CSV table of C-alpha atoms and ligand atoms in Angstrom, one decimal:
chain,number,residue,atom,x,y,z
A,1,MET,CA,54.5,-164.6,-51.8
A,2,THR,CA,57.7,-164.7,-54.2
A,3,PHE,CA,60.1,-167.8,-52.8
A,4,THR,CA,63.9,-167.2,-53.9
A,5,ALA,CA,66.3,-169.0,-52.2
A,6,ARG,CA,69.8,-169.9,-52.6
A,7,PHE,CA,72.8,-171.6,-51.8
A,8,ALA,CA,75.9,-170.3,-51.8
A,9,PRO,CA,78.9,-172.9,-51.3
A,10,SER,CA,83.2,-171.3,-51.1
A,11,PRO,CA,85.2,-173.5,-53.8
A,12,THR,CA,87.7,-173.8,-51.2
A,13,GLY,CA,87.2,-177.5,-50.5
A,14,PRO,CA,84.5,-180.7,-50.6
A,15,LEU,CA,81.1,-180.2,-49.9
A,16,HIS,CA,80.4,-182.2,-46.8
A,17,LEU,CA,76.5,-183.4,-44.6
A,18,GLY,CA,76.4,-179.7,-42.8
A,19,HIS,CA,76.4,-178.5,-47.0
A,20,ALA,CA,74.3,-181.1,-48.3
A,21,TYR,CA,72.1,-180.4,-45.2
A,22,SER,CA,72.0,-176.8,-46.1
A,23,ALA,CA,71.7,-176.8,-50.1
A,24,LEU,CA,68.6,-179.6,-50.0
A,25,LEU,CA,66.9,-177.7,-47.1
A,26,ALA,CA,66.5,-174.5,-49.3
A,27,TYR,CA,66.2,-176.5,-52.3
A,28,ASP,CA,62.8,-178.4,-50.8
A,29,LEU,CA,61.9,-175.0,-49.0
A,30,ALA,CA,61.9,-173.4,-52.7
A,31,GLN,CA,60.1,-176.6,-54.3
A,32,ALA,CA,57.2,-176.3,-51.4
A,33,ALA,CA,56.6,-173.2,-52.1
A,34,GLY,CA,56.5,-173.2,-55.9
A,35,GLY,CA,60.0,-170.8,-56.3
A,36,GLU,CA,63.0,-170.8,-57.2
A,37,PHE,CA,66.5,-172.3,-55.6
A,38,LEU,CA,69.8,-170.4,-57.0
A,39,LEU,CA,73.6,-171.2,-56.4
A,40,ARG,CA,75.9,-169.1,-56.4
A,41,ILE,CA,79.2,-169.0,-56.0
A,42,GLU,CA,81.4,-167.6,-53.3
A,43,ASP,CA,84.7,-167.2,-54.7
A,44,ILE,CA,86.0,-163.7,-53.3
A,45,ASP,CA,88.8,-165.0,-51.8
A,46,GLN,CA,91.3,-166.2,-54.9
A,47,SER,CA,93.9,-167.4,-52.6
A,48,ARG,CA,91.5,-170.1,-51.3
A,49,SER,CA,89.2,-170.8,-54.0
A,50,ARG,CA,90.0,-173.5,-56.8
A,51,PRO,CA,88.4,-174.2,-59.6
A,52,GLN,CA,88.3,-178.2,-58.7
A,53,TRP,CA,85.9,-177.4,-55.9
A,54,GLU,CA,84.0,-175.7,-57.6
A,55,THR,CA,83.6,-178.4,-60.2
A,56,GLN,CA,83.2,-180.6,-57.7
A,57,ILE,CA,80.1,-178.4,-56.2
A,58,TYR,CA,78.5,-178.9,-59.4
A,59,ASP,CA,78.5,-182.7,-59.3
A,60,ASP,CA,78.0,-183.1,-55.9
A,61,LEU,CA,74.8,-181.0,-56.2
A,62,HIS,CA,73.4,-182.9,-59.7
A,63,TRP,CA,74.2,-186.3,-58.0
A,64,LEU,CA,72.5,-185.1,-54.9
A,65,GLY,CA,69.5,-183.7,-57.7
A,66,LEU,CA,69.4,-180.2,-56.8
A,67,ARG,CA,68.8,-178.2,-59.9
A,68,TRP,CA,69.7,-174.3,-60.8
A,69,PRO,CA,69.2,-171.7,-63.6
A,70,GLN,CA,72.5,-170.4,-65.2
A,71,PRO,CA,74.3,-168.8,-65.2
A,72,VAL,CA,75.4,-169.3,-61.6
A,73,MET,CA,76.7,-166.3,-60.2
A,74,ARG,CA,80.4,-165.7,-59.2
A,75,GLN,CA,81.5,-163.3,-56.7
A,76,SER,CA,85.0,-163.2,-58.4
A,77,ASP,CA,82.8,-161.8,-61.6
A,78,ARG,CA,81.7,-159.3,-59.2
A,79,LEU,CA,84.1,-156.6,-57.9
A,80,GLY,CA,82.2,-153.1,-59.7
A,81,GLN,CA,79.5,-154.1,-57.3
A,82,TYR,CA,81.2,-154.4,-54.6
A,83,ARG,CA,82.8,-151.3,-54.9
A,84,GLN,CA,79.7,-149.5,-55.7
A,85,ALA,CA,78.5,-150.8,-52.1
A,86,LEU,CA,82.3,-150.2,-50.1
A,87,GLU,CA,81.5,-146.3,-51.9
A,88,ALA,CA,78.0,-145.9,-50.2
A,89,LEU,CA,79.2,-146.7,-46.5
A,90,ILE,CA,82.6,-144.5,-47.5
A,91,ASP,CA,79.9,-141.8,-47.9
A,92,LEU,CA,77.9,-142.5,-44.6
A,93,GLY,CA,81.3,-141.9,-43.1
A,94,LEU,CA,81.5,-145.0,-41.6
A,95,VAL,CA,84.4,-146.5,-43.0
A,96,TYR,CA,88.4,-146.8,-41.9
A,97,PRO,CA,91.7,-148.0,-43.0
A,98,CYS,CA,93.5,-150.7,-40.3
A,99,GLY,CA,97.3,-152.0,-40.9
A,100,CYS,CA,97.0,-154.2,-37.7
A,101,LYS,CA,98.1,-157.9,-37.8
A,102,ARG,CA,96.8,-160.3,-36.1
A,103,ALA,CA,99.5,-160.5,-33.3
A,104,ASP,CA,98.9,-156.5,-33.1
A,105,ILE,CA,95.3,-157.3,-32.3
A,106,GLU,CA,95.6,-159.9,-30.1
A,107,THR,CA,98.1,-157.5,-27.7
A,108,ALA,CA,96.1,-154.6,-28.0
A,109,ALA,CA,92.9,-156.3,-27.2
A,110,GLY,CA,95.1,-157.4,-24.1
A,111,ALA,CA,92.9,-159.2,-21.2
A,112,PRO,CA,89.7,-159.8,-21.6
A,113,GLN,CA,86.8,-158.4,-19.2
A,114,GLU,CA,84.9,-160.9,-17.6
A,115,GLY,CA,82.3,-161.8,-18.8
A,116,MET,CA,83.0,-160.6,-22.7
A,117,PRO,CA,83.2,-162.6,-25.8
A,118,GLN,CA,86.7,-162.1,-27.5
A,119,PHE,CA,86.0,-164.0,-30.6
A,120,GLY,CA,83.6,-162.7,-33.0
A,121,PRO,CA,82.6,-163.5,-36.6
A,122,ASP,CA,85.6,-162.8,-37.9
A,123,GLY,CA,87.8,-164.3,-35.0
A,124,ARG,CA,89.0,-162.0,-32.3
A,125,ILE,CA,86.9,-159.0,-31.7
A,126,TYR,CA,88.8,-155.9,-33.4
A,127,PRO,CA,90.4,-153.4,-30.0
A,128,GLY,CA,89.7,-150.4,-32.9
A,129,THR,CA,93.6,-149.5,-32.3
A,130,CYS,CA,93.2,-147.4,-36.3
A,131,ARG,CA,89.6,-146.2,-35.7
A,132,LYS,CA,90.8,-143.0,-35.8
A,133,ARG,CA,93.0,-143.0,-38.6
A,134,PRO,CA,91.4,-141.3,-42.1
A,135,LEU,CA,90.4,-142.6,-45.4
A,136,SER,CA,93.0,-140.5,-47.3
A,137,ASP,CA,95.8,-142.8,-45.3
A,138,ALA,CA,94.8,-146.0,-46.5
A,139,GLY,CA,97.7,-148.1,-48.3
A,140,SER,CA,97.6,-150.9,-49.8
A,141,GLN,CA,98.7,-153.3,-47.2
A,142,ASP,CA,95.8,-152.4,-44.8
A,143,VAL,CA,92.2,-153.6,-45.2
A,144,LEU,CA,89.1,-151.3,-44.7
A,145,ARG,CA,86.9,-151.8,-41.8
A,146,LEU,CA,83.3,-150.3,-40.8
A,147,ASP,CA,83.4,-147.9,-37.7
A,148,MET,CA,80.2,-150.3,-35.9
A,149,ASN,CA,79.5,-147.7,-33.3
A,150,LYS,CA,79.0,-145.3,-36.0
A,151,ALA,CA,77.3,-147.7,-37.8
A,152,ILE,CA,74.8,-148.4,-35.6
A,153,ILE,CA,74.6,-144.7,-35.1
A,154,ALA,CA,73.4,-143.9,-38.4
A,155,SER,CA,71.3,-147.3,-39.1
A,156,GLU,CA,69.4,-146.6,-35.6
A,157,LEU,CA,68.7,-143.0,-37.2
A,158,ARG,CA,67.5,-144.0,-40.6
A,159,THR,CA,65.1,-146.4,-39.0
A,160,PHE,CA,63.7,-143.9,-36.2
A,161,CYS,CA,63.0,-141.2,-39.2
A,162,GLU,CA,61.2,-144.3,-41.4
A,163,THR,CA,59.3,-146.4,-38.2
A,164,GLY,CA,59.4,-144.7,-35.8
A,165,GLU,CA,61.3,-147.6,-33.8
A,166,ALA,CA,65.3,-147.8,-33.2
A,167,PHE,CA,65.7,-151.3,-35.0
A,168,ALA,CA,62.6,-152.2,-36.6
A,169,GLY,CA,61.8,-155.0,-38.5
A,170,ALA,CA,61.4,-159.3,-39.0
A,171,HIS,CA,65.1,-159.5,-38.0
A,172,PRO,CA,65.4,-156.6,-35.1
A,173,LEU,CA,69.7,-155.5,-34.4
A,174,ASP,CA,70.6,-156.5,-31.3
A,175,ALA,CA,73.3,-153.3,-30.5
A,176,ASN,CA,75.2,-154.4,-27.3
A,177,THR,CA,75.4,-157.9,-29.9
A,178,LEU,CA,77.0,-155.5,-32.7
A,179,LEU,CA,79.1,-153.3,-30.2
A,180,ASP,CA,80.4,-156.3,-27.7
A,181,ALA,CA,80.3,-159.6,-29.7
A,182,VAL,CA,81.2,-158.8,-33.0
A,183,GLY,CA,82.9,-155.5,-33.4
A,184,ASP,CA,84.4,-153.5,-36.7
A,185,ILE,CA,84.1,-155.7,-39.1
A,186,ILE,CA,86.5,-156.3,-42.1
A,187,LEU,CA,84.9,-154.5,-45.7
A,188,VAL,CA,87.3,-155.0,-47.9
A,189,ARG,CA,90.5,-157.3,-47.3
A,190,ARG,CA,93.7,-157.6,-47.9
A,191,ASN,CA,93.6,-157.9,-52.0
A,192,MET,CA,90.6,-159.6,-52.2
A,193,GLY,CA,88.5,-156.2,-53.1
A,194,SER,CA,85.5,-157.0,-50.9
A,195,SER,CA,85.1,-159.2,-47.5
A,196,TYR,CA,82.3,-162.2,-47.2
A,197,HIS,CA,79.7,-159.9,-45.2
A,198,LEU,CA,79.6,-157.2,-47.9
A,199,SER,CA,79.6,-159.4,-50.7
A,200,VAL,CA,77.0,-161.6,-49.8
A,201,VAL,CA,74.1,-158.6,-48.4
A,202,VAL,CA,75.1,-157.6,-52.2
A,203,ASP,CA,74.7,-160.6,-54.3
A,204,ASP,CA,71.1,-161.6,-52.4
A,205,ALA,CA,70.0,-157.8,-52.9
A,206,ASP,CA,71.2,-158.5,-56.5
A,207,GLN,CA,70.0,-162.0,-56.8
A,208,ASN,CA,66.4,-161.1,-55.1
A,209,ILE,CA,66.8,-163.2,-52.6
A,210,THR,CA,63.6,-164.1,-50.0
A,211,HIS,CA,64.7,-166.5,-48.2
A,212,VAL,CA,68.2,-167.4,-46.8
A,213,VAL,CA,68.4,-170.8,-45.2
A,214,ARG,CA,71.9,-170.9,-43.3
A,215,GLY,CA,73.7,-173.2,-40.4
A,216,GLN,CA,72.7,-171.7,-36.7
A,217,ASP,CA,77.3,-170.5,-36.9
A,218,LEU,CA,76.3,-167.5,-38.8
A,219,PHE,CA,73.6,-166.2,-36.2
A,220,ASP,CA,75.9,-163.2,-35.3
A,221,ALA,CA,76.8,-162.9,-38.6
A,222,THR,CA,73.3,-161.8,-39.8
A,223,GLN,CA,73.0,-158.9,-37.4
A,224,ILE,CA,75.7,-157.6,-39.6
A,225,HIS,CA,74.2,-158.6,-42.7
A,226,VAL,CA,70.7,-156.6,-41.9
A,227,LEU,CA,73.1,-154.1,-40.7
A,228,LEU,CA,74.4,-153.9,-43.3
A,229,GLN,CA,70.9,-153.9,-45.4
A,230,GLY,CA,69.2,-151.0,-43.4
A,231,LEU,CA,72.4,-148.8,-44.1
A,232,LEU,CA,72.7,-149.5,-48.3
A,233,GLU,CA,69.1,-149.4,-48.4
A,234,LEU,CA,68.4,-153.1,-49.6
A,235,PRO,CA,65.9,-155.3,-48.6
A,236,THR,CA,66.2,-157.6,-45.9
A,237,PRO,CA,65.0,-161.0,-46.7
A,238,VAL,CA,63.9,-163.7,-43.9
A,239,TYR,CA,66.6,-165.3,-42.4
A,240,HIS,CA,65.8,-169.1,-40.9
A,241,HIS,CA,69.1,-170.6,-39.3
A,242,HIS,CA,68.9,-174.4,-39.4
A,243,ARG,CA,70.6,-176.8,-37.1
A,244,LEU,CA,74.3,-178.1,-37.4
A,245,ILE,CA,75.3,-181.6,-38.4
A,246,ARG,CA,77.7,-182.7,-36.0
A,247,ASP,CA,79.8,-185.9,-36.0
A,248,THR,CA,79.7,-189.3,-33.8
A,249,THR,CA,81.1,-187.0,-30.9
A,250,GLY,CA,78.9,-183.9,-31.2
A,251,LYS,CA,81.5,-181.7,-32.8
A,252,ARG,CA,80.2,-179.5,-35.9
A,253,LEU,CA,81.2,-180.6,-39.1
A,254,ALA,CA,83.8,-178.2,-40.5
A,255,LYS,CA,85.4,-177.7,-44.5
A,256,ARG,CA,88.4,-180.1,-43.5
A,257,ASP,CA,86.3,-182.5,-42.5
A,258,ASP,CA,87.1,-184.6,-45.2
A,259,ALA,CA,85.9,-187.7,-43.4
A,260,ARG,CA,82.1,-186.5,-44.1
A,261,ALA,CA,82.6,-185.3,-47.2
A,262,ILE,CA,79.8,-186.0,-50.1
A,263,SER,CA,82.5,-187.2,-52.8
A,264,LEU,CA,83.7,-189.7,-50.1
A,265,TYR,CA,80.1,-191.0,-49.4
A,266,ARG,CA,79.4,-191.3,-53.4
A,267,GLN,CA,82.4,-193.0,-53.8
A,268,GLN,CA,81.8,-195.6,-51.2
A,269,GLY,CA,78.7,-196.3,-53.0
A,270,ALA,CA,76.0,-194.2,-50.8
A,271,SER,CA,72.7,-193.1,-52.4
A,272,PRO,CA,71.7,-189.4,-52.4
A,273,ALA,CA,68.7,-191.1,-50.1
A,274,GLU,CA,70.8,-192.3,-48.0
A,275,ILE,CA,72.5,-188.7,-47.7
A,276,ARG,CA,69.3,-187.8,-46.8
A,277,ALA,CA,68.3,-189.9,-44.1
A,278,MET,CA,72.0,-189.2,-42.6
A,279,VAL,CA,70.8,-185.1,-42.5
A,280,GLY,CA,67.8,-186.2,-41.0
A,281,LEU,CA,65.5,-185.1,-44.2
B,1,LIG,N1,79.8,-169.0,-48.8
B,1,LIG,C1,79.6,-169.0,-46.8
B,1,LIG,C2,79.9,-170.4,-46.3
B,1,LIG,O1,79.7,-171.0,-47.6
B,1,LIG,C3,77.9,-168.5,-47.3
B,1,LIG,C4,76.7,-168.4,-46.2
B,1,LIG,C5,75.8,-168.0,-45.9
B,1,LIG,O2,75.9,-166.9,-46.1
B,1,LIG,O3,74.8,-168.6,-46.1
B,1,LIG,O4,79.7,-170.3,-45.5
């Protein structure tokens, strides 16, 4: 069996111990399987991506002992591919424009129903205010959203026709999670030409990624990705969601937690072996 794993950081801040764990784990698994490890720079958000962080990523990963083939895929080079995928979802009638600002969404969401999640992988779950707007109405200030209910029906139909089951496969979808805890995700953000979810699905397929090693924090996002793969007729990789690295108080590390930046440990004289030990490898 072929094994191609990847590490896909966004150059929006320093890599910290959590990233090191994810990258090293993907690398070790690929090595153990006699497979390949790829690097991808997820710089679709050009307003937050910085060349200095990209350089630092290469430097830190090299220092950790990781090697990867060139050229490295960069999302900012791939807007055409994302557009094609978007067109396919538009052809299925699953996309609508939305001009709601954060405050509009908060007001429209109203008081939460007891026991229902308020936040999903993209922040506050969208209440569906613009769902009936036609695509022909889209303006430059709009984002484009996936109509989750329609997307689930389209996916169920397709899978059912192919397999006789509604949600088959190694990563069966949970329609209730997608509707209640995820909602109408953004496919194209303002001034970006795509979104994380759309890009990552297209990129993993184009790089022939067979195994995605990512943190437990992306568990619900993976449901979105499997759904999009079904709709776009792309293969679904095997997903491994690893534990999250936490600080001494038990809080999981965020990108802005510069105190755990690999570069800082390097400056303080830590060795790559010590970083491995810190993350439990
Ligand atoms: N750019 C994402 C991150 O840094 C990639 C995660 C993934 O898709 O596995 O969190």
